[in-house]
Coordinates of C-alpha atoms in Angstrom, one line a residue:
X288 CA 61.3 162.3 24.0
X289 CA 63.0 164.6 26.4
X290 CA 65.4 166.3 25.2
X291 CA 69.6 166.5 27.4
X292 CA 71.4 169.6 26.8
X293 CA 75.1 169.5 28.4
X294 CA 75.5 172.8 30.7
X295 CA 78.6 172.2 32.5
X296 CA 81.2 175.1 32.9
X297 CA 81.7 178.5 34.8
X298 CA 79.5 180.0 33.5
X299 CA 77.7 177.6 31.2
X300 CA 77.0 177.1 27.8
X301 CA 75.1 179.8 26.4
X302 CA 73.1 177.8 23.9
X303 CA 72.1 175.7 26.4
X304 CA 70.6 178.7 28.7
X305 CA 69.2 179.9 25.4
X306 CA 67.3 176.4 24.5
X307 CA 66.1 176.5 28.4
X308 CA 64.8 180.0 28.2
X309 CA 63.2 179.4 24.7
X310 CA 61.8 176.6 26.4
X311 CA 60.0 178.1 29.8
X312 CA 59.2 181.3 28.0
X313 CA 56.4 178.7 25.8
X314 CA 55.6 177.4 29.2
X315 CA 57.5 173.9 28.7
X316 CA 58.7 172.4 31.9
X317 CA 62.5 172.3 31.8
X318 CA 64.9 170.2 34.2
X319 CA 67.9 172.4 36.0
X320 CA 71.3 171.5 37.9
X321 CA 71.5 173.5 41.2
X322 CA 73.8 173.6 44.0
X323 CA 71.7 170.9 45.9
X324 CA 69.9 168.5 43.9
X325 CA 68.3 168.4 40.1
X326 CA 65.2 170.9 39.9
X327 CA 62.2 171.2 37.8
X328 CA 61.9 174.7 36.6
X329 CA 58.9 176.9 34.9
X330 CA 58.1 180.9 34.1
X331 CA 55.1 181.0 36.7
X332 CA 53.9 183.6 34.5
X333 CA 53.4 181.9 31.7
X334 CA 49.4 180.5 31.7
X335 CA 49.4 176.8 32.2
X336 CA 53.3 176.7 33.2
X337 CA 52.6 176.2 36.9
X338 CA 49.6 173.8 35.9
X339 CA 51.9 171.9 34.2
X340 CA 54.9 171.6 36.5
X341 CA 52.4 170.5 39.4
X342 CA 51.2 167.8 37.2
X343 CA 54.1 166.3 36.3
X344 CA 55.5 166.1 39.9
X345 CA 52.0 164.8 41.4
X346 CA 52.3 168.0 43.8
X347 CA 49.5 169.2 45.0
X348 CA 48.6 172.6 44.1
X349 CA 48.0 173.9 48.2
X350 CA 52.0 173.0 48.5
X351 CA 53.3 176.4 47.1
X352 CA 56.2 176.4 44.7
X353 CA 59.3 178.8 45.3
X354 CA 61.2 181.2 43.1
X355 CA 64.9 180.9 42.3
X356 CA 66.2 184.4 41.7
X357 CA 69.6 185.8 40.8
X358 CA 70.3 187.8 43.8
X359 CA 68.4 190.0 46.9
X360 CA 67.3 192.7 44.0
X361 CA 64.9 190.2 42.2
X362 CA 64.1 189.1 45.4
X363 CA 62.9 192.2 46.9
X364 CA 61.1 193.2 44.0
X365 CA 58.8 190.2 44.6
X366 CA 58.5 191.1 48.7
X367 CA 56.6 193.7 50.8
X368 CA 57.5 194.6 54.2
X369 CA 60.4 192.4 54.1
X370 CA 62.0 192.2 57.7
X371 CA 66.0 193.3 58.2
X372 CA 66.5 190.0 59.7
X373 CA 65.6 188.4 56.4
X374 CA 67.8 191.3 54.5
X375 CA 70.5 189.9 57.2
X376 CA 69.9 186.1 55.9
X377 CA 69.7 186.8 52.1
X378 CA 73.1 188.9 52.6
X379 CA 74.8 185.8 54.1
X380 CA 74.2 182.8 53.0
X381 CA 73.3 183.8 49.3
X382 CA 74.1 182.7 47.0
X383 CA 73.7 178.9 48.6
X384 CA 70.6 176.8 49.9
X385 CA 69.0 178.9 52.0
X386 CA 64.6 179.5 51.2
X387 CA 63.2 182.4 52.7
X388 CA 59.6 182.9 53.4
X389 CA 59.0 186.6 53.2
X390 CA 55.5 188.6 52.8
X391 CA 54.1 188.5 48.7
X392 CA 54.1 191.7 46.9
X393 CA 50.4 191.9 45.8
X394 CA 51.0 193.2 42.9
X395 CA 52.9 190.0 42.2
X396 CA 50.7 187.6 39.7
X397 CA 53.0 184.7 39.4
X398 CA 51.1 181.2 39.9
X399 CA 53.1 179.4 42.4
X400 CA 49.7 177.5 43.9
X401 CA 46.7 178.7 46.3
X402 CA 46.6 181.8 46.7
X403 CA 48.5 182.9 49.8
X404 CA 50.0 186.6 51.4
X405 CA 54.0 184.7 51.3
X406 CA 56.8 183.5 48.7
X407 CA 59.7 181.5 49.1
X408 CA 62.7 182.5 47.3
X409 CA 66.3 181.4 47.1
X410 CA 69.5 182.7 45.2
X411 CA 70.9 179.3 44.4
X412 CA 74.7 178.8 44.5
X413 CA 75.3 177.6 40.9
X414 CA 75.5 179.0 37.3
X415 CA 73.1 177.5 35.7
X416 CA 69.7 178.4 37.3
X417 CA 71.9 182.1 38.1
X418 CA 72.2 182.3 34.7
X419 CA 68.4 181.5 33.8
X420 CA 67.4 183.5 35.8
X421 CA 69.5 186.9 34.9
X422 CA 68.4 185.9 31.2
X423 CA 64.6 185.0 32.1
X424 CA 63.7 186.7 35.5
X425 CA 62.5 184.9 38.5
X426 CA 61.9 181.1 37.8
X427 CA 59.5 178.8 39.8
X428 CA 61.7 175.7 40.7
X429 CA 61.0 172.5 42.7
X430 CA 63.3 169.4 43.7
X431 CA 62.6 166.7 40.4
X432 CA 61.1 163.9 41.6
X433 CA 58.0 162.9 42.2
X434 CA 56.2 164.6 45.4
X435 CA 57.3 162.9 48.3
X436 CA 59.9 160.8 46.9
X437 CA 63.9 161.0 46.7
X438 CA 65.1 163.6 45.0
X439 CA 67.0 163.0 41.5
X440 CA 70.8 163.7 41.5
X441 CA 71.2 163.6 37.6
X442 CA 69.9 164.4 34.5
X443 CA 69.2 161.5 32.9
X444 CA 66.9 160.2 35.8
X445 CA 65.3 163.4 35.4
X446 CA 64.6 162.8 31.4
X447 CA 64.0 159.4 31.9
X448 CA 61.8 159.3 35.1
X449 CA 59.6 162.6 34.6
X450 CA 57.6 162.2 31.4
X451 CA 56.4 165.9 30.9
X452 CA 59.3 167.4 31.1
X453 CA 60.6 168.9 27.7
X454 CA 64.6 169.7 28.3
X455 CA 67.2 169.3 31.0
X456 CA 70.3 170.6 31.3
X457 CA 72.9 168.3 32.3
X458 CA 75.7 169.6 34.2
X459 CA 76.8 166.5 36.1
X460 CA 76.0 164.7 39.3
X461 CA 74.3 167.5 41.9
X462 CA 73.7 165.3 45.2
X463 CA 74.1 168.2 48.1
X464 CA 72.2 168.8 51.1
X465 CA 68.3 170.0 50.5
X466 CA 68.4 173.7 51.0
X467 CA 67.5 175.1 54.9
X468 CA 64.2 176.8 54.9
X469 CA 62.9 179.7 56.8
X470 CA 59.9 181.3 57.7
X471 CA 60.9 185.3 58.0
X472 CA 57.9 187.1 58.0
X473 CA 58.5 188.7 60.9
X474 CA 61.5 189.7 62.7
X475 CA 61.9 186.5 64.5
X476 CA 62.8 183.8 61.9
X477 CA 61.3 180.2 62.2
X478 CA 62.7 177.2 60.9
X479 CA 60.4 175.1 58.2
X480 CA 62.8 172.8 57.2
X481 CA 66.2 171.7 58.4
X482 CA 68.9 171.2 55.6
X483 CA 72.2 172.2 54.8
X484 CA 72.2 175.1 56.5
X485 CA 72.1 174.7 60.3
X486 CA 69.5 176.7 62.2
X487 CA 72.1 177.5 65.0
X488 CA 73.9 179.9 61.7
X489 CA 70.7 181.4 60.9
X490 CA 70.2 182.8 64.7
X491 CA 73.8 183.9 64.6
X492 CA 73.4 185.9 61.7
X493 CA 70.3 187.1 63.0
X494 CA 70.9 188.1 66.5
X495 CA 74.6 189.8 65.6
X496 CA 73.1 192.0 62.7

């Protein structure tokens, strides 16, 4: 049975960020508030924690997962070569729900899918997953639900509807826009997905410097 912790508050409980830590550092899949919609979140280095995650959302493992971090720091320490329009992005609209692609450190072993030379990372704009993430490091995190379907708003759809899924943290309804994201391995940034973040602000940002 999956376990609901109550995480509300600025900032949140801290035995509930310690019972989600304790949780991803054994590899458990654990169920996370952000500032758009509910997230499932794992320590992608941890052996079998991506495996795991991927399983219980039916994604497939050639659709690469993205890291939440807790600011442009953690970020940059998982990036090579990272553009200043990207810098330019990450300095703007973060903390909020912006993803941006940016070139892999390859000394950077997490499992977040297939292999590939990019990572996707976003400093979400809630204290929860900010919060994991200055206690635990850099946590993979996709939308919970199952791939291709709606995305789940609270947490007891997530406990109820995801079997796999050991803890969620329950901070009350989280129904925003899916975050905007961005393709900025090179200097000119290309839009992936549209989402609460209009692509118009992004070119702004990145043409005024």
């Amino acid at each position: 049975m999956t376990a609901v912790v109550a995480a509300g508050g600025n900032p949140p409980p801290p035995e509930a960020i310690a019972a989600a830590v304790e949780a991803l550092r054994v590899g458990d899949i654990v169920g996370i508030p952000t500032d758009t919609v509910y997230g499932l979140a794992a320590d992608p280095w941890h052996s079998g924690a991506a495996d795991r995650l991927f399983l219980v959302k039916w994604r497939p493992r050639n659709v690469e997962l993205p890291l939440l971090v807790a600011g442009e720091e953690q970020a940059l320490a998982l990036a090579t070569a990272v553009p200043d329009s990207a810098r330019r992005l990450m300095a703007r609209f973060w903390p909020g729900a912006l993803t941006i692609v940016v070139p892999r450190g390859r000394d950077v072993d997490a499992d977040l899918g297939e292999e590939g030379g990019t990572i996707g990372l976003r400093c979400p704009n809630h204290p929860v997953p900010l919060a994991l993430c200055q206690a635990l490091g850099p946590i993979a995190a996709t939308s919970a639900n199952r791939h291709g379907w709606p995305p789940m708003t609270n947490a007891q759809d997530v406990a109820a509807g995801l079997p796999g899924v050991t803890l969620v943290l329950d901070a009350g309804l989280c129904d925003g826009a899916s975050s905007t994201v961005v393709d900025s391995t090179g200097e000119v940034p290309k839009l992936l997905r549209a989402g609460s973040i209009e692509w118009e602000q992004i070119l702004a940002v990145v043409a005024g410097g």
